[in-house]
Amino acid sequence: MSTRAIGNFEVKVSPHPPDEKVGDPAISRMSLDKQFDGNLEATSKGQMLAVGTDVHGSAGYVAMERVTGTLNGRQGTFALQHNGIMTRGTPHLSITVVPDSGTGELVGLTGKMLVVIVDGKHSYEFEYGFAENP
């Protein structure tokens, strides 16, 4: 059985300078700093890698973030893994809880998060549950 958490979040994306010692300099590296409110009262820190293409509207990114806070009254941390693809302006984004990453009262957390962006404002819809035998 899954539970739904909804709310808003703010995100600060900070680019890192290219570094030829860390792979292809055409791959952009960024740090993420988020503040969630609503059913998830939390902060997160993460890192993102992104690549654009010569075709307008096509790109890809991956990211990992560690979330620290309270989810519907349960306190702890967990990790989210992002996989985003944009094909000629059509986005596909998957954000999933990393298995067994929950701590504290969030041990056993599973789920997927949907990000909605309207008029530059970010919100989330998080469908989650807990493994029966973590």
Short mmCIF file of C-alpha atoms in Angstrom, two decimals:
data_model
loop_
_atom_site.label_atom_id
_atom_site.label_comp_id
_atom_site.label_asym_id
_atom_site.label_seq_id
_atom_site.Cartn_x
_atom_site.Cartn_y
_atom_site.Cartn_z
CA MET A 1 0.00 0.00 0.00
CA SER A 2 1.42 3.39 -0.93
CA THR A 3 1.08 6.80 0.64
CA ARG A 4 1.18 10.11 -1.21
CA ALA A 5 3.12 13.16 -0.06
CA ILE A 6 2.77 16.50 -1.84
CA GLY A 7 4.29 19.92 -1.47
CA ASN A 8 6.60 22.50 -2.96
CA PHE A 9 10.35 22.85 -3.12
CA GLU A 10 12.97 25.38 -4.03
CA VAL A 11 16.19 24.33 -5.72
CA LYS A 12 19.50 26.08 -6.16
CA VAL A 13 21.67 24.67 -8.96
CA SER A 14 25.32 25.71 -8.88
CA PRO A 15 27.55 24.83 -11.85
CA HIS A 16 31.05 23.52 -11.26
CA PRO A 17 33.87 24.64 -13.57
CA PRO A 18 34.94 22.11 -16.22
CA ASP A 19 37.69 19.79 -15.02
CA GLU A 20 39.51 17.71 -17.63
CA LYS A 21 40.82 15.46 -14.83
CA VAL A 22 37.25 14.32 -14.10
CA GLY A 23 36.06 12.86 -17.40
CA ASP A 24 34.85 14.71 -20.47
CA PRO A 25 34.71 18.49 -19.88
CA ALA A 26 31.62 18.65 -22.15
CA ILE A 27 29.70 16.92 -19.35
CA SER A 28 28.35 19.63 -17.06
CA ARG A 29 28.65 19.08 -13.29
CA MET A 30 26.38 20.88 -10.84
CA SER A 31 25.60 20.83 -7.14
CA LEU A 32 21.99 20.79 -5.93
CA ASP A 33 20.64 22.40 -2.77
CA LYS A 34 16.89 21.94 -2.10
CA GLN A 35 14.36 22.97 0.52
CA PHE A 36 11.12 20.93 0.62
CA ASP A 37 7.88 21.87 2.35
CA GLY A 38 4.49 20.21 2.62
CA ASN A 39 4.26 16.56 3.64
CA LEU A 40 8.05 16.35 3.22
CA GLU A 41 9.74 18.95 5.45
CA ALA A 42 13.36 18.50 4.46
CA THR A 43 16.54 19.72 2.87
CA SER A 44 18.69 17.91 0.38
CA LYS A 45 22.12 18.17 -1.13
CA GLY A 46 23.18 16.45 -4.31
CA GLN A 47 25.18 16.36 -7.50
CA MET A 48 24.10 16.31 -11.13
CA LEU A 49 25.81 15.44 -14.42
CA ALA A 50 24.25 16.70 -17.67
CA VAL A 51 24.94 16.57 -21.40
CA GLY A 52 23.33 18.66 -24.14
CA THR A 53 23.32 17.85 -27.85
CA ASP A 54 23.44 19.74 -31.12
CA VAL A 55 19.70 19.10 -31.51
CA HIS A 56 17.63 21.80 -29.79
CA GLY A 57 15.62 20.36 -26.89
CA SER A 58 17.57 17.11 -26.56
CA ALA A 59 19.68 16.41 -23.47
CA GLY A 60 20.16 14.03 -20.57
CA TYR A 61 21.04 14.16 -16.89
CA VAL A 62 21.60 11.95 -13.88
CA ALA A 63 21.68 13.07 -10.26
CA MET A 64 21.95 11.73 -6.74
CA GLU A 65 20.71 13.59 -3.67
CA ARG A 66 20.55 12.89 0.06
CA VAL A 67 17.31 14.09 1.70
CA THR A 68 17.26 14.88 5.44
CA GLY A 69 14.06 15.71 7.30
CA THR A 70 10.56 14.54 8.17
CA LEU A 71 8.16 12.67 5.87
CA ASN A 72 4.59 12.75 7.21
CA GLY A 73 5.90 12.77 10.79
CA ARG A 74 8.69 10.20 10.29
CA GLN A 75 12.22 11.54 10.68
CA GLY A 76 15.36 10.33 8.90
CA THR A 77 17.32 10.47 5.69
CA PHE A 78 17.10 8.78 2.29
CA ALA A 79 18.67 9.05 -1.15
CA LEU A 80 17.00 9.84 -4.47
CA GLN A 81 18.35 8.83 -7.87
CA HIS A 82 17.35 10.90 -10.95
CA ASN A 83 17.44 9.85 -14.59
CA GLY A 84 16.24 12.55 -16.99
CA ILE A 85 16.00 12.51 -20.78
CA MET A 86 14.68 15.25 -23.08
CA THR A 87 14.02 14.24 -26.68
CA ARG A 88 13.38 17.27 -28.91
CA GLY A 89 11.53 18.99 -26.09
CA THR A 90 9.65 15.97 -24.75
CA PRO A 91 10.82 15.20 -21.19
CA HIS A 92 10.99 11.87 -19.41
CA LEU A 93 12.09 11.93 -15.78
CA SER A 94 12.41 9.11 -13.27
CA ILE A 95 13.22 9.86 -9.61
CA THR A 96 13.42 6.81 -7.39
CA VAL A 97 14.34 6.15 -3.76
CA VAL A 98 17.66 4.29 -3.66
CA PRO A 99 16.90 0.86 -2.14
CA ASP A 100 17.83 0.51 1.54
CA SER A 101 18.96 4.16 1.78
CA GLY A 102 16.45 5.13 4.48
CA THR A 103 17.68 5.83 8.02
CA GLY A 104 15.97 6.51 11.35
CA GLU A 105 12.19 6.24 11.04
CA LEU A 106 12.56 6.02 7.24
CA VAL A 107 14.30 2.62 7.20
CA GLY A 108 12.70 0.51 4.45
CA LEU A 109 11.43 3.52 2.47
CA THR A 110 10.60 2.83 -1.18
CA GLY A 111 8.99 5.09 -3.74
CA LYS A 112 9.02 7.39 -6.75
CA MET A 113 8.83 11.16 -6.92
CA LEU A 114 7.19 13.23 -9.66
CA VAL A 115 8.36 16.82 -10.14
CA VAL A 116 5.91 19.37 -11.52
CA ILE A 117 7.10 22.78 -12.76
CA VAL A 118 4.47 25.44 -13.48
CA ASP A 119 5.38 29.07 -14.11
CA GLY A 120 8.88 28.43 -12.71
CA LYS A 121 7.51 27.03 -9.40
CA HIS A 122 8.52 23.50 -8.38
CA SER A 123 6.23 21.03 -6.63
CA TYR A 124 6.48 17.31 -5.93
CA GLU A 125 4.18 14.31 -5.71
CA PHE A 126 5.85 11.44 -3.83
CA GLU A 127 4.26 7.98 -3.87
CA TYR A 128 5.98 5.91 -1.20
CA GLY A 129 5.75 2.92 1.08
CA PHE A 130 7.89 0.83 3.39
CA ALA A 131 9.38 -2.60 2.78
CA GLU A 132 7.86 -5.15 5.13
CA ASN A 133 11.18 -6.67 6.22
CA PRO A 134 13.89 -4.04 5.75
#
